[in-house]
Amino acid sequence: MSRNILITGGAGFIGSHVVRLFVKKYPHYKIINLDALTYAGNLENLEDIENEPNYFFEKANILQPDQLSEVFSRYGITDVIHLAAESHVDRSILSPLDFIYTNIVGTVNLLNVAKEQWKANLSGHRFYHVSTDEVYGTLGDTGFFTETTAYSPNSPYSASKASSDHFVRAYGETYHMQYVITNCSNNYGPNHFPEKLIPLFINNIINNKPLPVYGKGENTRDWLFVIDHARAIDTVFHHGKNNETYNIGGFNEWKNIDLVKLLCKLMDEKLGRQPGTSEQLISYVKDRPGHDLRYAIDATKINKELGWSPSVTFEEGLAKTIDWYLANSQWLEHVTSGDYQKYYEQQYAER
Ligand code: NAD
Ligand code: TYD
């Protein structure tokens, strides 16, 4: 079956991996990447596929419904995979409104345009909303987030994502739009903007800069290789049941400090430095306000119902990630010039 799929946020970290997978795996689909190219969007992420005949890029903003309607009409969009968002918790603490506009208002704009454009046959179209495990709030030392865990977001970022999830669900109930929502754990991998823990620390180790661990480093995250997230999105897009939620994760929990020490060890090996060199860069700094203690996804449903499971171990994924950053120093230089320096100063100067 032929489809014209609108992927929003396709120039970002996860979006670029989803775009690449769909463009290569489904040459009979048209893949339209709609992205506003904010600081997090980078067309360098897609240079290897930009000339493929089934790939199209549109610079447009989900805050501009007219731009969305025009793109929908011109391409005859049949389905949406929505990833465009403001995605960094620390930035959401600095400026919550940006998150409310992009993540909530932007999502509702997209829902409205899709509803209008698909009104002749709503059941023939799928709206796929990509969300996060952070909507569930925080866990204590035990337990997992399942699809029925109550939402309890603690940061402006997670509150905005939770709200967008509710709107997608509400459009399903109220207007009978067909949707799927996935809530995924922390991703890592190539093309990750160096404001998040793993790429920030890789970049700082390369440059011999301090590694700012928040609090005591005891917070725990559940890490998934980005290509496995893209594979899961492919699986749910094609086989997920309408109006269902699926959690995505790899049962791979790491305390921040243990992860940072592993990263330091691997980086010393890759850079030919004496064992223990990078660990000396660890610097414990003031904690993030409202810092969630622990995230852990129960991914049983997607595994049992749709047969998805991760393809790489954490050790393999982390090694591939480090190799990518070491081989792509130009990419790192480009994204850390200009505004990045201002953000870094503001975020870490007082800590
Ligand atoms: P990212 O910040 O790397 O990319 C976001 C992309 O959206 C960028 O290309 C940016 O230019 C674009 N964008 C932002 N505002 C826009 C607007 N108004 N109009 C059009 N485009 C706009 O984010 P990411 O880490 O790739 O996350 C993608 C999605 O996955 C987000 O919805 C995020 O909430 C979700 N998610 C992320 C993680 C994670 O670990 N990074 C985990 C689970 C879910
Ligand atoms: P991050 O990559 O920002 O993802 P999220 O907040 O969405 O989980 O952070 C991952 C963990 O690393 C989180 O517990 C906060 C911590 N962290 C630090 O200790 N120092 C840092 O400089 C950053 C960016 C994060």
XYZ file of C-alpha atoms and ligand atoms in Angstrom:
420
model
C 0.000 0.000 0.000
C 1.304 3.452 -0.863
C 1.381 6.136 1.822
C 2.465 9.760 2.075
C 3.750 10.007 5.630
C 4.382 13.332 7.344
C 7.161 12.966 9.928
C 7.457 16.066 12.133
C 10.756 16.861 13.842
C 12.586 14.674 11.342
C 15.733 16.809 11.474
C 16.154 16.170 15.210
C 17.835 13.305 17.024
C 15.200 10.554 17.026
C 13.274 11.940 14.048
C 16.293 11.686 11.753
C 16.681 7.981 12.562
C 12.960 7.389 11.952
C 13.108 9.261 8.626
C 16.165 7.273 7.499
C 14.600 3.926 8.422
C 11.326 4.689 6.605
C 12.991 6.198 3.506
C 15.256 3.181 3.073
C 12.862 0.417 4.086
C 9.774 1.681 2.239
C 10.821 3.061 -1.179
C 7.144 2.984 -2.265
C 6.152 5.466 0.519
C 6.683 9.204 0.230
C 8.353 10.468 3.417
C 7.819 14.169 4.090
C 10.038 15.565 6.846
C 8.500 18.727 8.319
C 10.800 20.595 10.675
C 11.220 24.214 11.811
C 15.007 23.697 12.222
C 15.274 25.059 15.760
C 18.626 24.762 17.540
C 17.937 20.991 17.795
C 17.109 20.443 14.110
C 20.016 19.766 11.787
C 19.807 18.707 8.161
C 23.363 17.369 8.406
C 21.733 14.441 10.230
C 20.151 13.346 6.941
C 22.846 14.081 4.352
C 23.128 10.405 3.398
C 19.484 10.158 2.285
C 18.653 13.713 1.169
C 18.730 12.775 -2.536
C 16.532 9.689 -2.271
C 13.527 10.014 -4.631
C 10.971 9.227 -1.880
C 12.347 11.828 0.593
C 11.049 15.419 0.828
C 11.954 18.170 3.285
C 9.653 21.051 4.258
C 10.850 23.817 6.571
C 7.644 24.651 8.440
C 6.454 25.270 11.978
C 3.780 23.303 13.832
C 2.768 26.611 15.425
C 1.623 27.801 11.972
C -1.560 25.889 10.981
C -1.578 27.491 7.512
C 1.833 26.029 6.777
C 0.626 22.616 7.943
C -2.552 22.720 5.816
C -0.552 23.690 2.754
C 1.884 20.783 3.204
C -0.982 18.331 3.876
C -2.786 19.381 0.675
C 0.259 19.506 -1.566
C 1.467 16.002 -0.656
C -1.886 14.371 0.081
C -0.646 13.333 3.523
C -2.147 9.988 4.559
C -0.516 9.523 7.982
C 1.433 11.477 10.587
C 4.322 10.426 12.833
C 4.686 13.349 15.237
C 8.053 13.880 16.914
C 8.527 17.672 16.721
C 8.913 19.003 20.234
C 11.006 20.938 22.675
C 12.735 18.003 24.341
C 15.188 19.052 27.057
C 14.112 19.101 30.727
C 16.721 21.699 31.766
C 15.554 24.127 29.069
C 11.945 23.565 30.181
C 12.939 24.720 33.677
C 14.458 27.886 32.173
C 11.495 28.675 29.860
C 8.323 26.590 30.339
C 6.203 28.599 27.899
C 8.236 27.486 24.882
C 7.268 23.937 25.825
C 3.597 24.790 26.214
C 3.522 26.395 22.772
C 5.445 23.793 20.795
C 4.469 20.615 22.615
C 0.837 21.350 23.447
C -0.377 24.032 21.024
C 1.754 22.615 18.187
C 0.306 19.124 18.701
C -3.264 20.435 18.784
C -2.599 22.422 15.575
C -1.439 19.239 13.906
C -4.472 17.299 15.161
C -6.825 20.021 13.870
C -5.247 20.095 10.433
C -5.216 16.290 10.171
C -8.870 16.093 11.290
C -9.917 18.657 8.701
C -7.891 17.138 5.864
C -8.973 13.572 6.611
C -12.629 14.289 7.375
C -13.920 12.430 4.313
C -12.524 9.156 5.673
C -11.048 9.457 9.154
C -10.686 5.715 9.539
C -8.226 5.449 6.650
C -5.538 7.475 8.427
C -3.251 7.097 11.415
C -1.934 9.824 13.758
C 1.127 8.469 15.588
C 2.160 10.532 18.597
C 5.682 9.977 19.960
C 5.866 10.558 23.703
C 8.035 9.844 26.694
C 8.064 7.737 29.866
C 8.569 10.989 31.822
C 4.785 11.580 31.765
C 4.481 8.895 34.466
C 6.577 10.892 36.941
C 9.091 9.136 39.136
C 9.505 5.659 40.643
C 11.026 4.709 43.993
C 13.629 1.972 44.196
C 11.340 -0.713 42.733
C 8.550 -1.167 40.167
C 8.053 -0.257 36.518
C 5.911 2.089 34.418
C 3.216 0.175 32.526
C 0.666 1.506 30.020
C -1.869 1.864 32.866
C 0.373 3.772 35.290
C -1.297 7.098 36.182
C 0.250 10.198 34.648
C 2.123 12.309 37.209
C 4.534 14.612 35.357
C 7.014 16.602 37.449
C 8.851 18.910 35.030
C 7.478 21.532 32.644
C 8.741 19.279 29.817
C 6.927 16.176 31.037
C 3.800 18.188 31.898
C 3.692 19.512 28.331
C 4.176 16.022 26.866
C 1.505 14.583 29.192
C -0.895 17.290 28.065
C -0.202 16.567 24.394
C -0.835 12.841 25.006
C -4.205 13.701 26.576
C -5.169 15.838 23.574
C -4.330 13.042 21.138
C -6.441 10.621 23.169
C -9.267 13.171 23.422
C -9.302 13.650 19.627
C -9.639 9.877 19.317
C -12.598 9.766 21.712
C -14.320 12.977 20.604
C -13.720 13.101 16.865
C -12.952 9.410 16.197
C -9.469 10.042 14.888
C -7.317 6.924 14.764
C -4.164 7.331 16.799
C -1.393 5.407 18.509
C 0.809 6.775 21.298
C 4.171 5.380 22.379
C 5.973 6.322 25.576
C 9.677 5.584 25.330
C 12.534 5.624 27.817
C 15.737 7.719 27.471
C 17.349 7.350 24.054
C 21.057 7.540 23.223
C 23.019 7.176 19.990
C 24.467 9.070 17.006
C 23.194 12.625 16.255
C 22.145 13.293 19.867
C 22.441 17.005 20.666
C 25.188 17.548 23.286
C 22.902 19.051 25.919
C 21.653 15.629 27.111
C 23.739 13.525 29.496
C 25.533 11.042 27.211
C 26.513 13.281 24.252
C 27.319 16.211 26.587
C 29.693 14.049 28.592
C 31.289 12.508 25.472
C 31.933 16.026 24.140
C 33.301 17.235 27.476
C 35.601 14.214 27.831
C 36.979 14.838 24.329
C 37.637 18.464 25.326
C 38.884 17.711 28.869
C 36.049 19.727 30.409
C 34.332 18.976 33.765
C 31.500 16.416 33.783
C 28.674 18.080 35.767
C 26.859 15.253 37.596
C 23.667 16.570 39.208
C 23.281 15.868 42.937
C 24.926 12.633 44.016
C 24.509 10.918 40.644
C 22.027 8.470 42.153
C 19.175 9.123 39.732
C 18.398 6.181 37.481
C 17.422 6.187 33.816
C 16.439 3.357 31.456
C 18.477 3.687 28.235
C 17.528 2.551 24.721
C 19.614 2.799 21.517
C 17.927 5.284 19.179
C 17.864 2.872 16.227
C 15.885 0.426 18.354
C 13.396 3.211 19.126
C 13.053 3.854 15.378
C 12.476 0.098 14.823
C 9.791 0.130 17.516
C 8.072 3.113 15.858
C 8.078 1.213 12.549
C 6.523 -1.815 14.294
C 3.808 0.160 16.085
C 3.050 2.313 13.047
C 2.367 -0.779 10.937
C 1.004 -3.265 13.472
C -0.124 -1.378 16.594
C -3.838 -1.396 17.396
C -5.817 1.798 16.893
C -6.210 4.091 19.910
C -3.724 2.129 22.018
C -0.633 3.110 23.965
C 2.608 1.102 23.938
C 5.582 1.594 26.260
C 9.020 1.210 24.656
C 12.154 0.347 26.622
C 15.006 -2.116 26.862
C 14.961 -3.125 30.559
C 18.300 -1.319 30.835
C 18.509 0.752 34.007
C 21.624 2.668 34.983
C 22.369 4.907 37.945
C 23.816 8.104 36.444
C 27.133 7.804 38.266
C 27.646 4.175 37.177
C 26.859 5.115 33.586
C 29.246 8.084 33.707
C 32.037 5.884 35.089
C 31.475 3.302 32.325
C 31.524 6.088 29.730
C 34.781 7.442 31.184
C 36.376 3.966 31.022
C 35.320 3.384 27.401
C 36.414 6.884 26.362
C 39.865 6.390 27.959
C 40.242 3.179 25.927
C 39.071 4.787 22.658
C 41.184 7.925 23.132
C 44.263 5.969 24.247
C 44.315 7.758 27.611
C 45.551 6.224 30.886
C 42.777 4.323 32.746
C 41.162 6.702 35.269
C 41.970 9.904 33.322
C 38.401 10.868 32.389
C 36.923 9.969 35.798
C 38.969 12.822 37.231
C 36.736 15.204 35.263
C 33.633 14.185 37.277
C 32.304 17.186 39.185
C 29.241 16.912 41.443
C 27.092 20.026 40.965
C 23.830 21.458 42.304
C 20.911 19.141 41.616
C 18.226 19.772 38.980
C 15.034 21.109 40.659
C 12.277 18.476 40.728
C 14.784 15.842 39.567
C 12.930 12.532 39.016
C 14.675 9.745 40.917
C 14.072 6.753 38.704
C 12.485 5.793 35.378
C 11.993 2.166 34.341
C 9.766 0.926 31.532
C 7.892 -2.352 31.469
C 8.031 -3.142 27.735
C 6.136 -6.442 27.994
C 3.128 -5.301 25.925
C 5.045 -4.281 22.780
C 7.185 -7.410 23.093
C 4.314 -9.885 23.574
C 1.731 -8.280 21.261
C 3.951 -6.958 18.464
C 7.134 -9.013 18.809
C 9.490 -6.013 19.168
C 12.658 -6.225 21.258
C 15.934 -4.281 21.194
C 18.558 -5.386 18.654
C 21.712 -4.274 20.460
C 23.013 -4.573 24.015
C 23.883 -1.411 25.931
C 27.615 -2.156 25.636
C 27.302 -2.475 21.824
C 25.129 0.621 21.512
C 27.397 2.756 23.673
C 30.500 1.648 21.741
C 28.772 2.499 18.419
C 27.738 5.873 19.851
C 31.234 6.809 21.020
C 32.716 5.694 17.680
C 30.207 7.887 15.852
C 31.084 11.000 17.881
C 34.813 10.402 17.436
C 34.339 9.989 13.666
C 32.069 13.045 13.359
C 34.010 15.821 15.064
C 32.802 18.293 12.420
C 29.153 17.617 13.311
C 30.011 18.253 16.984
C 31.877 21.459 16.126
C 28.946 22.772 14.072
C 26.303 22.138 16.744
C 28.417 23.508 19.610
C 29.248 26.832 17.995
C 27.088 29.965 18.327
C 24.076 29.795 20.650
C 25.222 26.567 22.301
C 27.919 28.466 24.214
C 25.329 30.884 25.625
C 23.107 28.009 26.747
C 26.056 26.221 28.367
C 27.056 29.331 30.306
C 23.526 29.906 31.560
C 22.941 26.275 32.472
C 26.212 25.467 34.210
C 27.851 28.733 35.298
C 26.021 28.949 38.649
C 26.168 25.251 39.514
P 15.116 16.875 19.431
O 15.056 18.051 20.344
O 16.442 16.293 19.067
O 14.375 17.202 18.052
C 13.182 17.913 17.983
C 12.960 18.343 16.534
O 11.720 19.052 16.465
C 14.052 19.291 15.995
O 14.455 18.884 14.705
C 13.358 20.641 15.953
O 13.855 21.497 14.928
C 11.912 20.237 15.693
N 10.962 21.259 16.167
C 10.948 21.875 17.375
N 9.951 22.786 17.429
C 9.305 22.721 16.225
C 8.192 23.398 15.673
N 7.555 24.357 16.357
N 7.788 23.072 14.433
C 8.444 22.113 13.710
N 9.520 21.464 14.166
C 9.956 21.756 15.420
O 14.188 15.783 20.125
P 14.327 14.186 20.193
O 15.162 13.828 21.356
O 14.672 13.678 18.846
O 12.825 13.796 20.552
C 11.850 13.611 19.523
C 10.525 13.246 20.171
O 10.670 12.058 20.949
C 9.990 14.320 21.120
O 8.601 14.411 20.962
C 10.355 13.782 22.506
O 9.439 14.242 23.478
C 10.238 12.284 22.282
N 11.088 11.437 23.154
C 12.408 11.698 23.305
C 13.209 10.854 24.107
C 14.686 11.091 24.261
O 15.345 10.379 25.022
N 15.299 12.025 23.549
C 12.633 9.759 24.733
C 11.266 9.506 24.556
C 10.507 10.357 23.744
P 18.985 14.039 30.350
O 19.915 13.475 29.333
O 18.794 15.523 30.418
O 17.591 13.273 30.174
P 16.258 13.311 31.110
O 16.355 14.429 32.062
O 15.197 13.507 30.099
O 16.224 11.960 31.768
O 19.480 13.576 31.792
C 19.671 12.196 32.105
C 20.077 12.127 33.562
O 21.373 12.748 33.721
C 19.137 12.893 34.489
O 19.018 12.169 35.710
C 19.859 14.206 34.731
C 21.318 13.827 34.656
N 22.219 14.899 34.145
C 23.369 15.252 34.880
O 23.650 14.679 35.955
N 24.172 16.250 34.393
C 23.896 16.891 33.223
O 24.666 17.810 32.827
C 22.734 16.498 32.476
C 22.376 17.179 31.170
C 21.927 15.486 32.981
